[in-house]
mmCIF file of C-alpha atoms and ligand atoms in Angstrom:
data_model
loop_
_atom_site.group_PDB
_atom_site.id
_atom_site.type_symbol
_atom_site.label_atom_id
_atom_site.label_comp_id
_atom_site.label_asym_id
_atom_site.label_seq_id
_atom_site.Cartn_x
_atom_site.Cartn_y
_atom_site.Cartn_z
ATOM 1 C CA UNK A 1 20.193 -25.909 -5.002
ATOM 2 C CA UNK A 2 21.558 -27.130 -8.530
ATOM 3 C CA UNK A 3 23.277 -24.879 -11.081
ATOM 4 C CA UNK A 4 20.771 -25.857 -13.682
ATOM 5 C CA UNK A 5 17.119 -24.792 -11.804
ATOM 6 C CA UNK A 6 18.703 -21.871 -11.092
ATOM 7 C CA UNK A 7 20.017 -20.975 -14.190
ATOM 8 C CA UNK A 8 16.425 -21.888 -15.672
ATOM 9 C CA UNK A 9 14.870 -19.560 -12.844
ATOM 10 C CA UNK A 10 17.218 -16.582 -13.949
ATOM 11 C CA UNK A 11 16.659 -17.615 -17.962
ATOM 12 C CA UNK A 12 13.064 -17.502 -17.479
ATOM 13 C CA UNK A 13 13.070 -13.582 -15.392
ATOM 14 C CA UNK A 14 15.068 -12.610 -18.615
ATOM 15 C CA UNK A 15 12.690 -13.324 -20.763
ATOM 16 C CA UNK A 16 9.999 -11.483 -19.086
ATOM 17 C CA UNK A 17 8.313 -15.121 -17.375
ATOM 18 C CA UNK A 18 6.329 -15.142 -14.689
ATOM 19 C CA UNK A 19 7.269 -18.002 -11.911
ATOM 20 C CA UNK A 20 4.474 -19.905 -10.712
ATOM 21 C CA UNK A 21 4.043 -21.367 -7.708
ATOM 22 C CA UNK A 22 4.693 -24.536 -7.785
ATOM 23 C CA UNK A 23 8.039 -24.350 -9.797
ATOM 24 C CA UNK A 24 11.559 -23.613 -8.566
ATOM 25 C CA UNK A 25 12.531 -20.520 -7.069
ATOM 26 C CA UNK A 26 15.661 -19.903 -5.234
ATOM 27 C CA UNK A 27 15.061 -19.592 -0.576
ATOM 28 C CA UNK A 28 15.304 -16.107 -1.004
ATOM 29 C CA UNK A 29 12.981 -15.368 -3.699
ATOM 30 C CA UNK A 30 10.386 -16.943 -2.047
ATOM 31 C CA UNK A 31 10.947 -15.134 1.673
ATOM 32 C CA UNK A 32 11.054 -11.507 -0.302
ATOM 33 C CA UNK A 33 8.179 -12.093 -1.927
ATOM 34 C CA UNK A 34 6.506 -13.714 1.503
ATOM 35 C CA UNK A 35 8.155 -10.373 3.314
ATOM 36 C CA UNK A 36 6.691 -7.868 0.893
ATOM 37 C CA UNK A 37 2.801 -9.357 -0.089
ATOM 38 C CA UNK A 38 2.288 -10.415 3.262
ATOM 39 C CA UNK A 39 3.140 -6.733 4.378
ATOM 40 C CA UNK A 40 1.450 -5.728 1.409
ATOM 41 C CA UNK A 41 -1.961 -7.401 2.499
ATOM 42 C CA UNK A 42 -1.198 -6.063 6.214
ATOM 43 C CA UNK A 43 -1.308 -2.281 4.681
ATOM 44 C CA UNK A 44 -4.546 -2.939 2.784
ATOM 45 C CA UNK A 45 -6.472 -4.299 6.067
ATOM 46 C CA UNK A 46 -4.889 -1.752 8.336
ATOM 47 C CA UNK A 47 -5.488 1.301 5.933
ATOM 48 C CA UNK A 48 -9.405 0.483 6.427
ATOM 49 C CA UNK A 49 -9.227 1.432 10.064
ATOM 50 C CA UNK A 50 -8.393 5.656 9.120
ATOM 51 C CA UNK A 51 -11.023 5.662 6.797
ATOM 52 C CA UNK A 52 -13.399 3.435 8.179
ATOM 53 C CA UNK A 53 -13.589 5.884 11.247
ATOM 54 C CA UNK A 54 -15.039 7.888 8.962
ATOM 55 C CA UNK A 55 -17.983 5.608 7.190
ATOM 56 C CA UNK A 56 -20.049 7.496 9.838
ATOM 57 C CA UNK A 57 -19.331 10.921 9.828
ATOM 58 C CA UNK A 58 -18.821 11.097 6.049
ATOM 59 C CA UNK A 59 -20.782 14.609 5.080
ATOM 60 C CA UNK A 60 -23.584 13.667 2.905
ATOM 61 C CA UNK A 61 -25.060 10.286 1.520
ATOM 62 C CA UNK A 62 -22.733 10.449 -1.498
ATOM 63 C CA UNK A 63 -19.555 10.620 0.712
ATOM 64 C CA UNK A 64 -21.183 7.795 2.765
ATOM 65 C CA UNK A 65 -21.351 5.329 0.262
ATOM 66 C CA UNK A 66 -18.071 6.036 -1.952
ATOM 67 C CA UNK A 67 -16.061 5.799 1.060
ATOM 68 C CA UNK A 68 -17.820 2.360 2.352
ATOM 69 C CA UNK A 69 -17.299 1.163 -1.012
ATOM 70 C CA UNK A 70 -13.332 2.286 -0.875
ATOM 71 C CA UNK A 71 -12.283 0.223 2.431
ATOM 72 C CA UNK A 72 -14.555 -2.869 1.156
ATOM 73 C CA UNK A 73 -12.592 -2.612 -1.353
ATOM 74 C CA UNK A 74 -9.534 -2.507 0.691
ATOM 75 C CA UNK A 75 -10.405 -5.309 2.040
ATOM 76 C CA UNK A 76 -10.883 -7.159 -1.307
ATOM 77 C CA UNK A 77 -7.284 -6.190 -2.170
ATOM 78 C CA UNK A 78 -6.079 -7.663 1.271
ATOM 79 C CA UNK A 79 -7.642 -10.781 0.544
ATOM 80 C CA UNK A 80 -6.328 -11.631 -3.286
ATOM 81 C CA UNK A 81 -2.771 -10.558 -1.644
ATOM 82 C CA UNK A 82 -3.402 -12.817 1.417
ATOM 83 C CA UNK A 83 -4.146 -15.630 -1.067
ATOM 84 C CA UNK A 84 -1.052 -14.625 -3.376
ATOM 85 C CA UNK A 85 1.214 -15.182 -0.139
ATOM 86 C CA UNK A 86 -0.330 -18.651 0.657
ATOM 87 C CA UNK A 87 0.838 -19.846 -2.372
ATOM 88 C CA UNK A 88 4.227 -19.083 -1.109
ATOM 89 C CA UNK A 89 3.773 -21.447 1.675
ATOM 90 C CA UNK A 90 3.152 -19.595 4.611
ATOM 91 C CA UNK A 91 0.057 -19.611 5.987
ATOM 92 C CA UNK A 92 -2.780 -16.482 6.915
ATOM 93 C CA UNK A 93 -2.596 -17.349 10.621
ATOM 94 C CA UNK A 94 1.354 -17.060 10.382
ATOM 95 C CA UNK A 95 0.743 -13.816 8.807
ATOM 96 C CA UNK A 96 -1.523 -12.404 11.018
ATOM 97 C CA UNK A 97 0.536 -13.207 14.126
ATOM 98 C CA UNK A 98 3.205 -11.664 12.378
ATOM 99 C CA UNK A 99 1.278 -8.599 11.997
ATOM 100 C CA UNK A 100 0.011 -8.500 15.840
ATOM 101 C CA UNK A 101 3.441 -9.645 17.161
ATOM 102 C CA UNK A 102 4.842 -6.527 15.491
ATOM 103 C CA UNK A 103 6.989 -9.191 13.589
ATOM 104 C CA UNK A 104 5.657 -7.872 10.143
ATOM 105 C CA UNK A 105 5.896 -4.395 8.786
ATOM 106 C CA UNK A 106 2.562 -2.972 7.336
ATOM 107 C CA UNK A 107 2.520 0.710 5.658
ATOM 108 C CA UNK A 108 3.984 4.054 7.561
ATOM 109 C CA UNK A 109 1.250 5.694 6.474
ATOM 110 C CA UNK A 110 -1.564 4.058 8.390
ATOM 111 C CA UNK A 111 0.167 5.251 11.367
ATOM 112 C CA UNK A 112 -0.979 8.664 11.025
ATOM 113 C CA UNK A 113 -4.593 10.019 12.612
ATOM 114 C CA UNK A 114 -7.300 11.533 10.193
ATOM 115 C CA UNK A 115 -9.022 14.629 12.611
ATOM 116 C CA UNK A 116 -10.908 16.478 9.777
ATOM 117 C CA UNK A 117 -13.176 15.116 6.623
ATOM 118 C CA UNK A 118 -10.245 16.584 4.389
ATOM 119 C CA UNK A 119 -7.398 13.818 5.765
ATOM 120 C CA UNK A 120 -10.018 11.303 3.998
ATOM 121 C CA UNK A 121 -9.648 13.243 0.773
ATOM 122 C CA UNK A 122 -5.986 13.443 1.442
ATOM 123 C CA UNK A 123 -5.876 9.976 1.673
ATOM 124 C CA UNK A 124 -7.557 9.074 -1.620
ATOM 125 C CA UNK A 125 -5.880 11.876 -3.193
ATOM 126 C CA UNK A 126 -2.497 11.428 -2.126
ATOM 127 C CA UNK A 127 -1.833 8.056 -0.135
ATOM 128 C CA UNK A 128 -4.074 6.207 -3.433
ATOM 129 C CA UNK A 129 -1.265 8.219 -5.665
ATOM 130 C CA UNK A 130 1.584 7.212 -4.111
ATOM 131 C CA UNK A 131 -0.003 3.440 -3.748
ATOM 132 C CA UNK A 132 -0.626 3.615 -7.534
ATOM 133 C CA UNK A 133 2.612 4.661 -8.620
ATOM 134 C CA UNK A 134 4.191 2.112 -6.343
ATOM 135 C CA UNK A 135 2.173 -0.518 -7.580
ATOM 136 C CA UNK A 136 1.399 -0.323 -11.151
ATOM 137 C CA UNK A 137 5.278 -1.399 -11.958
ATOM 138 C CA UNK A 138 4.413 -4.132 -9.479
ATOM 139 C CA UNK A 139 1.752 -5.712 -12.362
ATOM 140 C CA UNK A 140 4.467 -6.522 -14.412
ATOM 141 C CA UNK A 141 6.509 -8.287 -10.873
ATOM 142 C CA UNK A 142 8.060 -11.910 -11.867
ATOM 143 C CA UNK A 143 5.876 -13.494 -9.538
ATOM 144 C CA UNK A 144 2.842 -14.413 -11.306
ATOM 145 C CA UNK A 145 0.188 -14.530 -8.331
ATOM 146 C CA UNK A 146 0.941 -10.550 -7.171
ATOM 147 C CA UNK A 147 1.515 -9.452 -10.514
ATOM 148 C CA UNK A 148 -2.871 -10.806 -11.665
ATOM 149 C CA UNK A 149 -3.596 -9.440 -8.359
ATOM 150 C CA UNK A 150 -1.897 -6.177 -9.138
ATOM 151 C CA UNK A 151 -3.834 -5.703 -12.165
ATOM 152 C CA UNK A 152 -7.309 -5.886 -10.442
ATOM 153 C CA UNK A 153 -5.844 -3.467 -7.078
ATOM 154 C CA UNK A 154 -4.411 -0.707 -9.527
ATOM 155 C CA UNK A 155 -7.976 -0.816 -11.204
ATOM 156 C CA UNK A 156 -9.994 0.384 -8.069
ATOM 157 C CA UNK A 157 -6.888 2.234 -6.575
ATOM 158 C CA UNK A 158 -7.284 4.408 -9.860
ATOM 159 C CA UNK A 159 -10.502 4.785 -8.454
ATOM 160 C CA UNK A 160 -10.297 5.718 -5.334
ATOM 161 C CA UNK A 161 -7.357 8.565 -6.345
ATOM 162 C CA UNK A 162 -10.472 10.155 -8.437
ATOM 163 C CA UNK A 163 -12.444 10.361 -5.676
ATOM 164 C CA UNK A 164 -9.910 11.763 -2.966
ATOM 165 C CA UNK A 165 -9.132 14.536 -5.905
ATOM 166 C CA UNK A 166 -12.925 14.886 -6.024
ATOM 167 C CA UNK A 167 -13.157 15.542 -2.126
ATOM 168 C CA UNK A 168 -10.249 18.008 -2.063
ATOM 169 C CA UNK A 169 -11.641 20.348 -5.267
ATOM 170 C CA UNK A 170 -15.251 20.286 -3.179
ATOM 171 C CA UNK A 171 -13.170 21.690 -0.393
ATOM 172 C CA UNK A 172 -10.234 23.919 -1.696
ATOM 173 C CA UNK A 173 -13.010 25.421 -4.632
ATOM 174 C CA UNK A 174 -15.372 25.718 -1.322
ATOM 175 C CA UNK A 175 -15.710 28.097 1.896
ATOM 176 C CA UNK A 176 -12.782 29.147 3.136
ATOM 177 C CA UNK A 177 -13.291 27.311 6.194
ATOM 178 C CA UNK A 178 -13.231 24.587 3.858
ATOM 179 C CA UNK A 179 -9.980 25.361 1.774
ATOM 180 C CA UNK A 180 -8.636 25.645 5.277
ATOM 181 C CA UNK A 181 -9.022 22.578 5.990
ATOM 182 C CA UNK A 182 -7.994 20.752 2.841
ATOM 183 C CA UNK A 183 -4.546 23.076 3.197
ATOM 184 C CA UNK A 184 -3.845 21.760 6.496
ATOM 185 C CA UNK A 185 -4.311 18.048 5.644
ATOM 186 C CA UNK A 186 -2.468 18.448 2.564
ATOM 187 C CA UNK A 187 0.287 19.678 5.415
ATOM 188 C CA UNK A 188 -0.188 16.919 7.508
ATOM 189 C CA UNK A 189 -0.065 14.001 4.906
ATOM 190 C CA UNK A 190 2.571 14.989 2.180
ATOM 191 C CA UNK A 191 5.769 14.152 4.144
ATOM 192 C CA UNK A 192 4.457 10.673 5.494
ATOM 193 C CA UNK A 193 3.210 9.853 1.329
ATOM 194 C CA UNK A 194 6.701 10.842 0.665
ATOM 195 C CA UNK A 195 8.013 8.113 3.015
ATOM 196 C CA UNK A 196 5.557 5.796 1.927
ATOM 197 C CA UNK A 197 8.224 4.760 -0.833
ATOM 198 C CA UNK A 198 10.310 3.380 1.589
ATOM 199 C CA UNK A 199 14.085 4.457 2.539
ATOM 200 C CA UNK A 200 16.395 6.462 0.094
ATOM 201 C CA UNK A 201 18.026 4.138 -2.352
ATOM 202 C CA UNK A 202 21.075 4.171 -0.736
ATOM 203 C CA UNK A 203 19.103 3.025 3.147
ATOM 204 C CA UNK A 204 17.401 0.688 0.876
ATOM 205 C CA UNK A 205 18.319 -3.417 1.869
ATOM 206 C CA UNK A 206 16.166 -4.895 -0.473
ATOM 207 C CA UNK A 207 15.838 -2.925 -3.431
ATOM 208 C CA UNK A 208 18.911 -3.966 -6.084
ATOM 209 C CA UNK A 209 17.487 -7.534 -5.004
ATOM 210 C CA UNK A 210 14.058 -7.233 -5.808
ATOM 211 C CA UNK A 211 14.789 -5.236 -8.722
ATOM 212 C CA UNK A 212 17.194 -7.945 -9.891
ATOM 213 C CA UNK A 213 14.617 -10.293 -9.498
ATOM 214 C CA UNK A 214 12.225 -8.003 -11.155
ATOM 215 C CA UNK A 215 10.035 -7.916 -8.204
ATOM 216 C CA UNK A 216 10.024 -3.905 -8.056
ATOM 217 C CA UNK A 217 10.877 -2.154 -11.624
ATOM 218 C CA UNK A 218 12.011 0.532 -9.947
ATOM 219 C CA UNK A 219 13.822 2.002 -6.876
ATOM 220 C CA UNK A 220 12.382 3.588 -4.191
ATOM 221 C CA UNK A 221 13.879 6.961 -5.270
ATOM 222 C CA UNK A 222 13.189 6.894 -8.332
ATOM 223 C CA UNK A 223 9.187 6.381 -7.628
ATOM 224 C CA UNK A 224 8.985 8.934 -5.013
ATOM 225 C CA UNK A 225 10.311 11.223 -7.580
ATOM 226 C CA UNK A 226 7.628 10.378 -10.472
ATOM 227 C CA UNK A 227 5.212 10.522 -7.384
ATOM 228 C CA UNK A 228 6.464 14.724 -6.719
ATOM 229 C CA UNK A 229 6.561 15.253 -10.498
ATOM 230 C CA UNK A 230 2.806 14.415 -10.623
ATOM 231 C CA UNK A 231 1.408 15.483 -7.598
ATOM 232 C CA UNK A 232 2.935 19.425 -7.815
ATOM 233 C CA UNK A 233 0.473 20.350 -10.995
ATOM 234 C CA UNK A 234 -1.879 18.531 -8.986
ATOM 235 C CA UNK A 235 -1.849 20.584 -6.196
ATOM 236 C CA UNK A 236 -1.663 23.955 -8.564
ATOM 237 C CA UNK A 237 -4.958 22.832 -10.032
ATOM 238 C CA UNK A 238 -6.049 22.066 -6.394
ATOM 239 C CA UNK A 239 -5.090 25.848 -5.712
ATOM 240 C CA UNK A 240 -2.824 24.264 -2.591
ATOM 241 C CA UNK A 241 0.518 25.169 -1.510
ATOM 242 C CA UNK A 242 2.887 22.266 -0.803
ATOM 243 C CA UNK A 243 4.673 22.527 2.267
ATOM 244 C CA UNK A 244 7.974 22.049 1.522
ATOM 245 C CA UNK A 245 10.113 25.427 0.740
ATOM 246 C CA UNK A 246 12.906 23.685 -1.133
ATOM 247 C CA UNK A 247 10.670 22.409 -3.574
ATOM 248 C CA UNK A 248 11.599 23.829 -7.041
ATOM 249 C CA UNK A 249 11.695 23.073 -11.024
ATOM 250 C CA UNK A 250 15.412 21.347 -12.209
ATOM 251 C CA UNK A 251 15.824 21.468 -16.263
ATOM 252 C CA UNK A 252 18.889 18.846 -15.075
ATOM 253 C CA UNK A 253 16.752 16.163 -13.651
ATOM 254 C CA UNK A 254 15.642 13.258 -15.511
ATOM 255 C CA UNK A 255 18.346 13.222 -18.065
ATOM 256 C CA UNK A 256 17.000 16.694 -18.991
ATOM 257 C CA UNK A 257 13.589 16.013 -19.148
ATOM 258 C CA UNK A 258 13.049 17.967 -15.967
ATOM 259 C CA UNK A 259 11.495 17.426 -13.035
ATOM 260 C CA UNK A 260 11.481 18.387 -9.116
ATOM 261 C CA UNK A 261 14.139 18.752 -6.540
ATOM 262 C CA UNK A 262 12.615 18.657 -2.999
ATOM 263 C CA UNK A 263 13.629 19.307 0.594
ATOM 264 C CA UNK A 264 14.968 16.375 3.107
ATOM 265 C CA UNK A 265 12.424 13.950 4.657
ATOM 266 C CA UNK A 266 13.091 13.309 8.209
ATOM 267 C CA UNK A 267 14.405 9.945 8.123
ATOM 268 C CA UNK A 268 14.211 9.926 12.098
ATOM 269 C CA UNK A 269 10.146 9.959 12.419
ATOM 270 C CA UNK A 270 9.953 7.368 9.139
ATOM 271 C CA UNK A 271 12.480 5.128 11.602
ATOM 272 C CA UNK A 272 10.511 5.681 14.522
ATOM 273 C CA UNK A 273 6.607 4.738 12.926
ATOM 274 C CA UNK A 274 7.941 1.680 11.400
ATOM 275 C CA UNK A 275 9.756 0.787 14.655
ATOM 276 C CA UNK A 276 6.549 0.753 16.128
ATOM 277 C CA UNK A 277 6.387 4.510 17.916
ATOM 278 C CA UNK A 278 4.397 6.683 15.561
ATOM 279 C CA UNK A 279 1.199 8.392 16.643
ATOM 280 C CA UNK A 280 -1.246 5.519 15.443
ATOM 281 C CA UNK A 281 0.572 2.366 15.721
ATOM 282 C CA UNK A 282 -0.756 1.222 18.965
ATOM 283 C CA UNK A 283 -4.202 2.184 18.212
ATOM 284 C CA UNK A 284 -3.794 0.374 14.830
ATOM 285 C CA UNK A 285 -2.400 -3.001 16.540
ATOM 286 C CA UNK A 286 -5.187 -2.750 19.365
ATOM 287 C CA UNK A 287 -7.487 -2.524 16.861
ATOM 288 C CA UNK A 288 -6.468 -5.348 14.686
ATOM 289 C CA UNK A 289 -6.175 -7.503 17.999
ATOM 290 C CA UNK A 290 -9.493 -6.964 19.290
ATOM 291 C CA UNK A 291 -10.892 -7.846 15.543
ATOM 292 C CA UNK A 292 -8.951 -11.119 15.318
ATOM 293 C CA UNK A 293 -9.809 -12.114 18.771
ATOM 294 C CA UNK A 294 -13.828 -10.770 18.336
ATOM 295 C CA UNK A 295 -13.609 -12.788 15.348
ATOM 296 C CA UNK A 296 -12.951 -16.209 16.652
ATOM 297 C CA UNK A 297 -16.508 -17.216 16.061
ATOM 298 C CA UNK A 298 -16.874 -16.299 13.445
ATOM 299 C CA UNK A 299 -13.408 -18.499 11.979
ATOM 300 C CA UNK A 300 -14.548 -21.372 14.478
ATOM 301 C CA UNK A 301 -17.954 -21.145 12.898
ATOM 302 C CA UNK A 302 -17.053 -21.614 9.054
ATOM 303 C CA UNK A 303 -14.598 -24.362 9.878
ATOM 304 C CA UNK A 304 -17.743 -26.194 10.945
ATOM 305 C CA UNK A 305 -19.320 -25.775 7.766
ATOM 306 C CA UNK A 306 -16.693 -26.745 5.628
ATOM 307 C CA UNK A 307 -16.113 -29.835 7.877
ATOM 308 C CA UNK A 308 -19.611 -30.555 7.963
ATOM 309 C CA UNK A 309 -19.649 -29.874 4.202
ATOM 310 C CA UNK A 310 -17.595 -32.767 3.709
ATOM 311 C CA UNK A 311 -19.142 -35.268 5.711
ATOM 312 C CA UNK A 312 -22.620 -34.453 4.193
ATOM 313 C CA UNK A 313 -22.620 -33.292 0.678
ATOM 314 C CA UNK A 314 -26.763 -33.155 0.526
ATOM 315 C CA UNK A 315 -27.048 -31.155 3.895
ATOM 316 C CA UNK A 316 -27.711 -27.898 0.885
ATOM 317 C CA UNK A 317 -30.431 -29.722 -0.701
ATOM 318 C CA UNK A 318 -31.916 -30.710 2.615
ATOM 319 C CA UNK A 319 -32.494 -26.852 2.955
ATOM 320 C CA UNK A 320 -29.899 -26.700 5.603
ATOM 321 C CA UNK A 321 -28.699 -23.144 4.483
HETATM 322 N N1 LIG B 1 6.310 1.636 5.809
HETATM 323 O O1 LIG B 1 14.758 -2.278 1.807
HETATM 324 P P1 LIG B 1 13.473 -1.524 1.740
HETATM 325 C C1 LIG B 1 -1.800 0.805 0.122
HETATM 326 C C2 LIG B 1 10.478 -1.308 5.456
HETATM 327 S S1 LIG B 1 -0.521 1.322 1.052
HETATM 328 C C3 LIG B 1 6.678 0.581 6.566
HETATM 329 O O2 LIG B 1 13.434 -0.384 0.801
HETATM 330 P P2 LIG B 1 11.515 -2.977 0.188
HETATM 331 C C4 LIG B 1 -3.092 1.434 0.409
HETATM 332 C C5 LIG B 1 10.631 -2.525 4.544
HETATM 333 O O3 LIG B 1 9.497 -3.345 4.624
HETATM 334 C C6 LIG B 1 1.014 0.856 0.535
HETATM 335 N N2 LIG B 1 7.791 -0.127 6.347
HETATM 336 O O4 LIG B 1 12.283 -2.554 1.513
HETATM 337 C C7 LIG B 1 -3.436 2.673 -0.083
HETATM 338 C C8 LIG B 1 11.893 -3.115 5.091
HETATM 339 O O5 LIG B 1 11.619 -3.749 6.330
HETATM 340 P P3 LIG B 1 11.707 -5.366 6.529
HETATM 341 C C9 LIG B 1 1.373 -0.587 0.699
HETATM 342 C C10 LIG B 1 8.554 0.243 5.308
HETATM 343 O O6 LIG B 1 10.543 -4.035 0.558
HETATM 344 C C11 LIG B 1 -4.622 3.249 0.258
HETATM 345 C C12 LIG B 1 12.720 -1.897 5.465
HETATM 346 O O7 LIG B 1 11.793 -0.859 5.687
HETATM 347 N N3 LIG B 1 2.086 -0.893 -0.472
HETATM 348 O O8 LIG B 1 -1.592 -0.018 -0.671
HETATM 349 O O9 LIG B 1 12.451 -3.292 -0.944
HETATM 350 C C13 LIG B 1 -5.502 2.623 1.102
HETATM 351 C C14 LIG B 1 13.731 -1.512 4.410
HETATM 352 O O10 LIG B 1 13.096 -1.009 3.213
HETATM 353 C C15 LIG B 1 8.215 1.303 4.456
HETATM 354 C C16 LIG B 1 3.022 -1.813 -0.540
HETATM 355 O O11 LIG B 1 3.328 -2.470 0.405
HETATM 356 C C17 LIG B 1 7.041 2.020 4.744
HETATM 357 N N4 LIG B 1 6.657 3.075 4.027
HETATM 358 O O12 LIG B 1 10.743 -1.640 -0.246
HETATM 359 C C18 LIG B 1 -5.186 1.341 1.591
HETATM 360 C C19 LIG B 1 3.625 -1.989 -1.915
HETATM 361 N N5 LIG B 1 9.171 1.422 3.517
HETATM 362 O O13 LIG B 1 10.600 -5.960 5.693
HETATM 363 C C20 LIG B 1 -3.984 0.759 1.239
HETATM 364 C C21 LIG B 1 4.539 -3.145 -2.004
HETATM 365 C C22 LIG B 1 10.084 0.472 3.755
HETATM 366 O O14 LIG B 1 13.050 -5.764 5.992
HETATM 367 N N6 LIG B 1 5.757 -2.950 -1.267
HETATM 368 N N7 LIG B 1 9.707 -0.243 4.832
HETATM 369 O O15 LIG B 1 11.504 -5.589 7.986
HETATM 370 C C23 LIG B 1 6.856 -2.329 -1.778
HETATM 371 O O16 LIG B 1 6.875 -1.845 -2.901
HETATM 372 C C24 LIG B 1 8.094 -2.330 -0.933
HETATM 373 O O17 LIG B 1 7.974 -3.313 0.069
HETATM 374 C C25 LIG B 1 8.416 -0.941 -0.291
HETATM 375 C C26 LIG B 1 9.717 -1.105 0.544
HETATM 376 C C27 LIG B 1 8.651 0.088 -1.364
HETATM 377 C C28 LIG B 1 7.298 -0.494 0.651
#
């Protein structure tokens, strides 16, 4: 690689440049960025599988539709980040063998069961939080293809936060069957959105990379703290108890700002569900493996089209479709 493009690559992340595609970027650029959108889009298409086993058990017509609407839209965000990898040169059959071959990561999280109504607005309210304050710094990433897509993703995940806040205030302002319930998935999913963020900063391999780079503006740490700081007078408006004893106000923290100190996360079940042993993670890859191979038609199908398309460019105005 010459001195020069690289020197223009680094000149051009100082100045707050995006990098296109089709200009230089230095072999290890290009495979983080491949390595985090491609696991990126994995997260997005597996995250519809929790939810979407709700779509028909949602309580009332209301709950029906905002939730369909939420993992369509999941689905949206999988495909612009799909798209934003391609232009790195790998393709979305490479990435999706990656995904069933275990090969590629996709998020913790989605390796968790929802039992009860209330893990769905746990989800929204919680696992959309953390993905927001993960991914807004991510709109301003050096890459310029995942930081447009970011823009449109934070947009509905804004969204979709409002409406898991909206299911747990319905519960926890509800029976108390009801505020039951919302306690106990609040117990269930705030330790795995905690780990969402990744390892501690110092576990972290890629972090002072990326952030180098200006692919993440911020450290894993560091987000999983703003993510506490904003979810505790959440949960106080909520009426919720966090479960986490060690959880208290420190006047020190953020260079005397404030903010929250909180108890250890066990780093031993965040190693196992990414290793592949959490309580979902077979369940999730079964599931993805059964779509991609049920879905062989329908790929084998639209290549027909498009290679038809080509050969006969009046087949629409013949009233083919
Ligand atoms: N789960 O060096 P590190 C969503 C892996 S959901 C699984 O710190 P990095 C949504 C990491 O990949 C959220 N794996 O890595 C919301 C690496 O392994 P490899 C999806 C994890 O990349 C609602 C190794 O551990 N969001 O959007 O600098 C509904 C070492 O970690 C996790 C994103 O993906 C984890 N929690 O930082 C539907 C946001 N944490 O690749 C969908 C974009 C770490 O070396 N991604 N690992 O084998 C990121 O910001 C970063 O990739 C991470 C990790 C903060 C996740």
């Amino acid at each position: 690689m010459s001195e020069k493009k690289l020197d223009l690559f680094e000149q051009k992340i100082a100045r707050e440049e995006k990098i296109e595609p089709n200009e230089f970027m230095p072999d290890d650029y290009r495979r983080t960025l491949i390595r985090q959108i491609s696991q990126h889009a994995h997260s997005e298409v597996v995250g519809m599988l929790p939810e979407g086993n709700w779509i028909t058990r949602a309580p009332t017509l209301k709950r029906k539709l905002g939730l369909l609407a939420k993992v369509q839209d999941e689905g949206g965000h999988g495909l612009y980040l799909y798209c934003a990898a391609e232009t790195l040169g790998i393709t979305r059959s490479e990435m999706n063998q990656q995904l069933l071959t275990g090969k590629a990561k996709y998020s913790s999280i989605f390796n968790y069961p929802t039992p009860t109504w209330a893990d769905i607005g746990a989800i929204g309210w919680l696992v959309d939080g953390a993905a927001i304050m993960n991914q807004i710094p991510l709109c301003r990433c050096s890459f310029g293809p995942y930081a447009r897509a970011m823009v449109r993703i934070c947009k509905e995940e804004s969204f979709h936060q409002r409406q898991g806040f909206e299911i747990m205030m319905t519960l926890s302002f509800g029976t108390k069957d009801q505020r039951d319930m919302a306690q106990s998935a609040l117990d269930r999913w705030w330790w795995p959105a905690l780990m969402m963020f990744g390892p501690s900063d110092k576990d972290s391999l890629n972090t002072n990379k990326s952030v180098k780079w200006k692919i993440k503006r911020f450290t894993n740490d560091q987000l999983r703290n703003k993510f506490v700081d904003a979810m505790v007078p959440q949960a106080k408006k909520l009426r919720l108890t966090i479960p986490d004893k060690k959880l208290s106000w420190n006047q020190n923290n953020n260079n005397g700002k404030g903010g929250y100190d909180f108890g250890e996360i066990d780093w031993d079940e965040f190693k196992r569900v990414i290793n592949g042993d959490g309580p979902m993670n077979r369940e999730r890859i079964a599931a993805k493996k059964s779509a991609w191979e049920e879905g062989a038609w329908v790929r084998r199908a639209t290549a027909a089209y498009a290679a038809r398309g080509t050969t006969s460019s009046t087949s629409t105005s013949k009233g083919v479709l």
